[in-house]
Amino acid sequence: MSQHRRISAPKGTRDVLPAEHLVRSRILETAKRVFDEAAFGQITTPTFEDTELFSRGVGTSTDIVRKEMYTFDDAGGRSLTLRPEGTAAVARAYVQHGMSKLPQPVKLWYVAPMFRHEAPQSGRYREHWQVGAEAIGSQDPLLDAESIAVLAELYRRLEVPDVRLRIGSMGDEESRGPYRALLLEYLEARRTDLPEDAIARMSQNPLRLFDHKDRDVIAVMAEAPLLADHLGPAASEHQGRVFEALLALGVDYEVDPRLVRGLDYYTHTVFEFTCDRLGAQSGIGGGGRYDRLVADLGGPDSPGVGFGSGIERITLALGDFDPSPAVDCYVAIPDDGLRAELLAFVTDLRRSGLRVETDLRGRSMKAMMRHAASLGARWVVIVGPQEHEEGVASVRDMESGEQRAVPLARVAEVLG
Ligand code: HAM
């Protein structure tokens, strides 16, 4: 036994092993196709950014900025933060590269790891991956509907089961100011019913009390005035047009006047897709409109809308994966003297597009056959000393059990 301490992956992080990667590839290939079809271009932003981007973009009252960011000073004394979410970074890139001069809206999608120091549990990690999209430079409610429909289409093509969509509105500044005052007045009157952390949260952002998990808070919030009942005419109209467009697109949704999202940049539409199979962490994807974000980051007045969906959660929702065979063909060389020479034959077969494995561990013929079966090989190509001398291989079809001699130069063609 080794005397060294065994090192595990840090708490809340996980390794993605080959079987899971097969599912992940399918998710990413499907996402790429859906985004391509809807005219989104791909963007990759750095894994870390200036800390101020997130404190200003995501908001200082959010859990993400208050307690979940991985922030460090680099050797040059700059405060940097591992990206906790993608929207602020894409908005930063939009401003930095003068994208407001391009035809609007600019539509971008990404796949990237996100870092949040949360309490880990199934479906909630300290490093998770998101596939997401942002469309910046238009206030048209049809763009909200299109974003939602693109994400719904991704889930549809992936056949994610039991997905539901909830939509709410955060209103505009005109609606939110007076509503906030009304909500605070209500909460002040019920102050004695609230636990201390809810009172602290209340002064920072009273709307966040709608997603508080405490039973007393839930009871207080059940009777609280709703923003949905206090939307100004512009916000109401925006919401109505989003609903109309979703209807026309055939996207089912439920209106949820209590829907709040954990990021401060939202205005107007907010939405969340949930999947009942996910248990406590049922949010499979979410997003909304952010009309002030780009301007808050020093850019022009460019309203936008987007979403992010957790790849681990999509994978969990898809359930157990059926590992497909790892190889098409197994080359068995039951003669040690020939193994090195025949590696070139293995390479040729691989170049023909077949997935090929051979023994690289000095197995006996019997063990090689077991190895081939465990990899799910459809064919075993045996090249022993006699075959080698005759310039042929014995090709065995593992399904039918038939075996026949094929000239070495023709094996790829026969199996292809
Ligand atoms: P979010 O709701 O914080 O939104 O995250 C989006 C999705 O990422 C969630 O619905 C969930 O599937 C996944 N997710 C979040 N946190 C974790 C975690 N700790 N472990 C595993 N999966 C997680 C955003 O990040 C916004 N940037 C979305 C957006 C884009 N809004 C507008 N544009």
PDB file of N, CA, C and O and ligand atoms in Angstrom, residues 64 85-87 110 116 118 123-125 128 130 133-134 261 263 265-266 272 283-288 290 306-310 312-313, ligand 1:
ATOM      1  N   ILE A  64     -24.745  34.974  -5.371  1.00  0.00           N
ATOM      2  CA  ILE A  64     -23.543  34.676  -6.166  1.00  0.00           C
ATOM      3  C   ILE A  64     -22.419  35.633  -5.787  1.00  0.00           C
ATOM      4  O   ILE A  64     -21.315  35.201  -5.454  1.00  0.00           O
ATOM      5  N   GLU A  85     -21.071  32.903 -13.990  1.00  0.00           N
ATOM      6  CA  GLU A  85     -22.190  32.833 -14.950  1.00  0.00           C
ATOM      7  C   GLU A  85     -21.740  33.516 -16.238  1.00  0.00           C
ATOM      8  O   GLU A  85     -20.764  34.279 -16.242  1.00  0.00           O
ATOM      9  N   GLY A  86     -22.460  33.245 -17.347  1.00  0.00           N
ATOM     10  CA  GLY A  86     -21.942  33.662 -18.642  1.00  0.00           C
ATOM     11  C   GLY A  86     -22.406  35.012 -19.170  1.00  0.00           C
ATOM     12  O   GLY A  86     -21.743  35.615 -20.016  1.00  0.00           O
ATOM     13  N   THR A  87     -23.560  35.503 -18.680  1.00  0.00           N
ATOM     14  CA  THR A  87     -24.178  36.673 -19.318  1.00  0.00           C
ATOM     15  C   THR A  87     -23.326  37.943 -19.198  1.00  0.00           C
ATOM     16  O   THR A  87     -23.141  38.670 -20.182  1.00  0.00           O
ATOM     17  N   TYR A 110     -22.725  29.870 -26.136  1.00  0.00           N
ATOM     18  CA  TYR A 110     -21.474  29.433 -25.507  1.00  0.00           C
ATOM     19  C   TYR A 110     -21.661  28.114 -24.772  1.00  0.00           C
ATOM     20  O   TYR A 110     -22.776  27.742 -24.400  1.00  0.00           O
ATOM     21  N   ARG A 116     -19.170  28.333  -8.715  1.00  0.00           N
ATOM     22  CA  ARG A 116     -19.917  28.954  -7.615  1.00  0.00           C
ATOM     23  C   ARG A 116     -19.671  28.139  -6.359  1.00  0.00           C
ATOM     24  O   ARG A 116     -19.860  26.919  -6.372  1.00  0.00           O
ATOM     25  N   GLU A 118     -21.102  26.862  -3.776  1.00  0.00           N
ATOM     26  CA  GLU A 118     -22.398  26.523  -3.181  1.00  0.00           C
ATOM     27  C   GLU A 118     -22.250  25.238  -2.380  1.00  0.00           C
ATOM     28  O   GLU A 118     -21.256  24.536  -2.507  1.00  0.00           O
ATOM     29  N   GLY A 123     -26.776  17.353  -8.517  1.00  0.00           N
ATOM     30  CA  GLY A 123     -27.249  18.393  -9.438  1.00  0.00           C
ATOM     31  C   GLY A 123     -26.762  19.788  -9.088  1.00  0.00           C
ATOM     32  O   GLY A 123     -27.073  20.742  -9.786  1.00  0.00           O
ATOM     33  N   ARG A 124     -26.030  19.929  -7.985  1.00  0.00           N
ATOM     34  CA  ARG A 124     -25.491  21.257  -7.647  1.00  0.00           C
ATOM     35  C   ARG A 124     -23.994  21.120  -7.327  1.00  0.00           C
ATOM     36  O   ARG A 124     -23.622  20.429  -6.378  1.00  0.00           O
ATOM     37  N   TYR A 125     -23.189  21.760  -8.122  1.00  0.00           N
ATOM     38  CA  TYR A 125     -21.742  21.582  -8.014  1.00  0.00           C
ATOM     39  C   TYR A 125     -21.039  22.925  -7.903  1.00  0.00           C
ATOM     40  O   TYR A 125     -21.610  23.962  -8.220  1.00  0.00           O
ATOM     41  N   HIS A 128     -19.774  23.812 -12.573  1.00  0.00           N
ATOM     42  CA  HIS A 128     -20.734  23.170 -13.459  1.00  0.00           C
ATOM     43  C   HIS A 128     -20.571  23.766 -14.847  1.00  0.00           C
ATOM     44  O   HIS A 128     -19.967  24.820 -15.014  1.00  0.00           O
ATOM     45  N   GLN A 130     -22.329  25.101 -18.438  1.00  0.00           N
ATOM     46  CA  GLN A 130     -23.583  25.594 -19.011  1.00  0.00           C
ATOM     47  C   GLN A 130     -23.459  25.703 -20.511  1.00  0.00           C
ATOM     48  O   GLN A 130     -22.411  26.051 -21.040  1.00  0.00           O
ATOM     49  N   ALA A 133     -27.095  31.057 -24.298  1.00  0.00           N
ATOM     50  CA  ALA A 133     -27.161  31.936 -25.464  1.00  0.00           C
ATOM     51  C   ALA A 133     -27.604  33.324 -25.033  1.00  0.00           C
ATOM     52  O   ALA A 133     -28.366  33.460 -24.063  1.00  0.00           O
ATOM     53  N   GLU A 134     -27.109  34.331 -25.725  1.00  0.00           N
ATOM     54  CA  GLU A 134     -27.500  35.711 -25.451  1.00  0.00           C
ATOM     55  C   GLU A 134     -27.802  36.379 -26.787  1.00  0.00           C
ATOM     56  O   GLU A 134     -27.067  36.172 -27.769  1.00  0.00           O
ATOM     57  N   ARG A 261     -35.372  35.166  -9.953  1.00  0.00           N
ATOM     58  CA  ARG A 261     -34.133  34.507 -10.357  1.00  0.00           C
ATOM     59  C   ARG A 261     -33.000  35.149  -9.561  1.00  0.00           C
ATOM     60  O   ARG A 261     -33.091  36.290  -9.137  1.00  0.00           O
ATOM     61  N   LEU A 263     -30.289  36.555 -10.034  1.00  0.00           N
ATOM     62  CA  LEU A 263     -29.373  37.539 -10.620  1.00  0.00           C
ATOM     63  C   LEU A 263     -30.109  38.870 -10.725  1.00  0.00           C
ATOM     64  O   LEU A 263     -31.293  38.891 -11.035  1.00  0.00           O
ATOM     65  N   TYR A 265     -29.721  41.447 -12.811  1.00  0.00           N
ATOM     66  CA  TYR A 265     -29.807  42.227 -14.051  1.00  0.00           C
ATOM     67  C   TYR A 265     -31.139  42.108 -14.799  1.00  0.00           C
ATOM     68  O   TYR A 265     -31.352  42.771 -15.793  1.00  0.00           O
ATOM     69  N   TYR A 266     -32.037  41.259 -14.319  1.00  0.00           N
ATOM     70  CA  TYR A 266     -33.243  41.014 -15.111  1.00  0.00           C
ATOM     71  C   TYR A 266     -34.248  42.162 -15.117  1.00  0.00           C
ATOM     72  O   TYR A 266     -34.446  42.841 -14.110  1.00  0.00           O
ATOM     73  N   GLU A 272     -38.005  29.971 -16.303  1.00  0.00           N
ATOM     74  CA  GLU A 272     -37.259  28.833 -15.799  1.00  0.00           C
ATOM     75  C   GLU A 272     -37.893  27.551 -16.327  1.00  0.00           C
ATOM     76  O   GLU A 272     -39.118  27.400 -16.271  1.00  0.00           O
ATOM     77  N   GLY A 283     -34.225  22.994 -11.430  1.00  0.00           N
ATOM     78  CA  GLY A 283     -34.037  23.995 -12.484  1.00  0.00           C
ATOM     79  C   GLY A 283     -33.066  23.484 -13.538  1.00  0.00           C
ATOM     80  O   GLY A 283     -31.863  23.376 -13.311  1.00  0.00           O
ATOM     81  N   ILE A 284     -33.591  23.166 -14.708  1.00  0.00           N
ATOM     82  CA  ILE A 284     -32.701  22.611 -15.746  1.00  0.00           C
ATOM     83  C   ILE A 284     -32.152  23.742 -16.624  1.00  0.00           C
ATOM     84  O   ILE A 284     -31.057  23.647 -17.187  1.00  0.00           O
ATOM     85  N   GLY A 285     -32.884  24.837 -16.716  1.00  0.00           N
ATOM     86  CA  GLY A 285     -32.396  25.980 -17.491  1.00  0.00           C
ATOM     87  C   GLY A 285     -33.221  27.210 -17.184  1.00  0.00           C
ATOM     88  O   GLY A 285     -34.384  27.094 -16.807  1.00  0.00           O
ATOM     89  N   GLY A 286     -32.600  28.366 -17.306  1.00  0.00           N
ATOM     90  CA  GLY A 286     -33.356  29.579 -17.014  1.00  0.00           C
ATOM     91  C   GLY A 286     -32.716  30.791 -17.637  1.00  0.00           C
ATOM     92  O   GLY A 286     -31.574  30.749 -18.104  1.00  0.00           O
ATOM     93  N   GLY A 287     -33.473  31.855 -17.671  1.00  0.00           N
ATOM     94  CA  GLY A 287     -32.916  33.076 -18.248  1.00  0.00           C
ATOM     95  C   GLY A 287     -33.897  34.210 -18.169  1.00  0.00           C
ATOM     96  O   GLY A 287     -34.847  34.184 -17.386  1.00  0.00           O
ATOM     97  N   GLY A 288     -33.689  35.202 -18.996  1.00  0.00           N
ATOM     98  CA  GLY A 288     -34.575  36.352 -19.008  1.00  0.00           C
ATOM     99  C   GLY A 288     -33.966  37.515 -19.758  1.00  0.00           C
ATOM    100  O   GLY A 288     -32.896  37.397 -20.376  1.00  0.00           O
ATOM    101  N   TYR A 290     -32.513  41.433 -20.004  1.00  0.00           N
ATOM    102  CA  TYR A 290     -31.664  42.331 -19.184  1.00  0.00           C
ATOM    103  C   TYR A 290     -31.414  43.613 -19.980  1.00  0.00           C
ATOM    104  O   TYR A 290     -30.440  43.734 -20.690  1.00  0.00           O
ATOM    105  N   GLY A 306     -31.497  36.260 -22.780  1.00  0.00           N
ATOM    106  CA  GLY A 306     -30.743  35.012 -22.971  1.00  0.00           C
ATOM    107  C   GLY A 306     -31.096  33.968 -21.934  1.00  0.00           C
ATOM    108  O   GLY A 306     -32.014  34.138 -21.138  1.00  0.00           O
ATOM    109  N   PHE A 307     -30.342  32.868 -21.964  1.00  0.00           N
ATOM    110  CA  PHE A 307     -30.588  31.773 -21.019  1.00  0.00           C
ATOM    111  C   PHE A 307     -29.322  30.951 -20.832  1.00  0.00           C
ATOM    112  O   PHE A 307     -28.389  31.034 -21.637  1.00  0.00           O
ATOM    113  N   GLY A 308     -29.336  30.161 -19.757  1.00  0.00           N
ATOM    114  CA  GLY A 308     -28.274  29.189 -19.530  1.00  0.00           C
ATOM    115  C   GLY A 308     -28.910  27.894 -19.076  1.00  0.00           C
ATOM    116  O   GLY A 308     -29.948  27.907 -18.398  1.00  0.00           O
ATOM    117  N   SER A 309     -28.314  26.765 -19.461  1.00  0.00           N
ATOM    118  CA  SER A 309     -28.851  25.478 -19.027  1.00  0.00           C
ATOM    119  C   SER A 309     -27.699  24.597 -18.558  1.00  0.00           C
ATOM    120  O   SER A 309     -26.669  24.501 -19.230  1.00  0.00           O
ATOM    121  N   GLY A 310     -27.858  23.986 -17.402  1.00  0.00           N
ATOM    122  CA  GLY A 310     -26.774  23.185 -16.825  1.00  0.00           C
ATOM    123  C   GLY A 310     -26.626  21.852 -17.544  1.00  0.00           C
ATOM    124  O   GLY A 310     -27.581  21.080 -17.623  1.00  0.00           O
ATOM    125  N   GLU A 312     -24.823  19.258 -16.665  1.00  0.00           N
ATOM    126  CA  GLU A 312     -24.939  18.105 -15.746  1.00  0.00           C
ATOM    127  C   GLU A 312     -26.413  17.803 -15.478  1.00  0.00           C
ATOM    128  O   GLU A 312     -26.818  16.647 -15.360  1.00  0.00           O
ATOM    129  N   ARG A 313     -27.218  18.857 -15.361  1.00  0.00           N
ATOM    130  CA  ARG A 313     -28.645  18.631 -15.076  1.00  0.00           C
ATOM    131  C   ARG A 313     -29.364  18.035 -16.282  1.00  0.00           C
ATOM    132  O   ARG A 313     -30.240  17.194 -16.124  1.00  0.00           O
TER     133      ARG A 313
HETATM  134  P1  HAM B   1     -28.723  30.422 -13.542  1.00  0.00           P
HETATM  135  O1  HAM B   1     -30.168  30.112 -13.327  1.00  0.00           O
HETATM  136  O2  HAM B   1     -27.943  30.870 -12.371  1.00  0.00           O
HETATM  137  O3  HAM B   1     -28.672  31.517 -14.696  1.00  0.00           O
HETATM  138  O4  HAM B   1     -28.014  29.150 -14.166  1.00  0.00           O
HETATM  139  C1  HAM B   1     -28.498  28.562 -15.351  1.00  0.00           C
HETATM  140  C2  HAM B   1     -28.593  27.053 -15.209  1.00  0.00           C
HETATM  141  O5  HAM B   1     -27.318  26.535 -14.823  1.00  0.00           O
HETATM  142  C3  HAM B   1     -29.534  26.565 -14.123  1.00  0.00           C
HETATM  143  O6  HAM B   1     -30.857  26.479 -14.600  1.00  0.00           O
HETATM  144  C4  HAM B   1     -28.970  25.185 -13.811  1.00  0.00           C
HETATM  145  O7  HAM B   1     -29.417  24.247 -14.802  1.00  0.00           O
HETATM  146  C5  HAM B   1     -27.486  25.389 -14.016  1.00  0.00           C
HETATM  147  N1  HAM B   1     -26.801  25.616 -12.714  1.00  0.00           N
HETATM  148  C6  HAM B   1     -26.734  26.756 -12.005  1.00  0.00           C
HETATM  149  N2  HAM B   1     -25.995  26.590 -10.893  1.00  0.00           N
HETATM  150  C7  HAM B   1     -25.599  25.299 -10.888  1.00  0.00           C
HETATM  151  C8  HAM B   1     -24.796  24.497 -10.000  1.00  0.00           C
HETATM  152  N3  HAM B   1     -24.260  25.002  -8.909  1.00  0.00           N
HETATM  153  N4  HAM B   1     -24.575  23.195 -10.335  1.00  0.00           N
HETATM  154  C9  HAM B   1     -25.111  22.664 -11.463  1.00  0.00           C
HETATM  155  N5  HAM B   1     -25.856  23.376 -12.335  1.00  0.00           N
HETATM  156  C10 HAM B   1     -26.106  24.664 -12.059  1.00  0.00           C
HETATM  157  C11 HAM B   1     -27.529  32.033 -15.199  1.00  0.00           C
HETATM  158  O8  HAM B   1     -26.426  31.651 -14.939  1.00  0.00           O
HETATM  159  C12 HAM B   1     -27.789  33.126 -16.228  1.00  0.00           C
HETATM  160  N6  HAM B   1     -26.491  33.578 -16.746  1.00  0.00           N
HETATM  161  C13 HAM B   1     -28.694  32.641 -17.338  1.00  0.00           C
HETATM  162  C14 HAM B   1     -28.974  33.726 -18.316  1.00  0.00           C
HETATM  163  C15 HAM B   1     -28.390  33.898 -19.525  1.00  0.00           C
HETATM  164  N7  HAM B   1     -29.815  34.732 -18.139  1.00  0.00           N
HETATM  165  C16 HAM B   1     -29.769  35.518 -19.215  1.00  0.00           C
HETATM  166  N8  HAM B   1     -28.900  35.023 -20.038  1.00  0.00           N
END
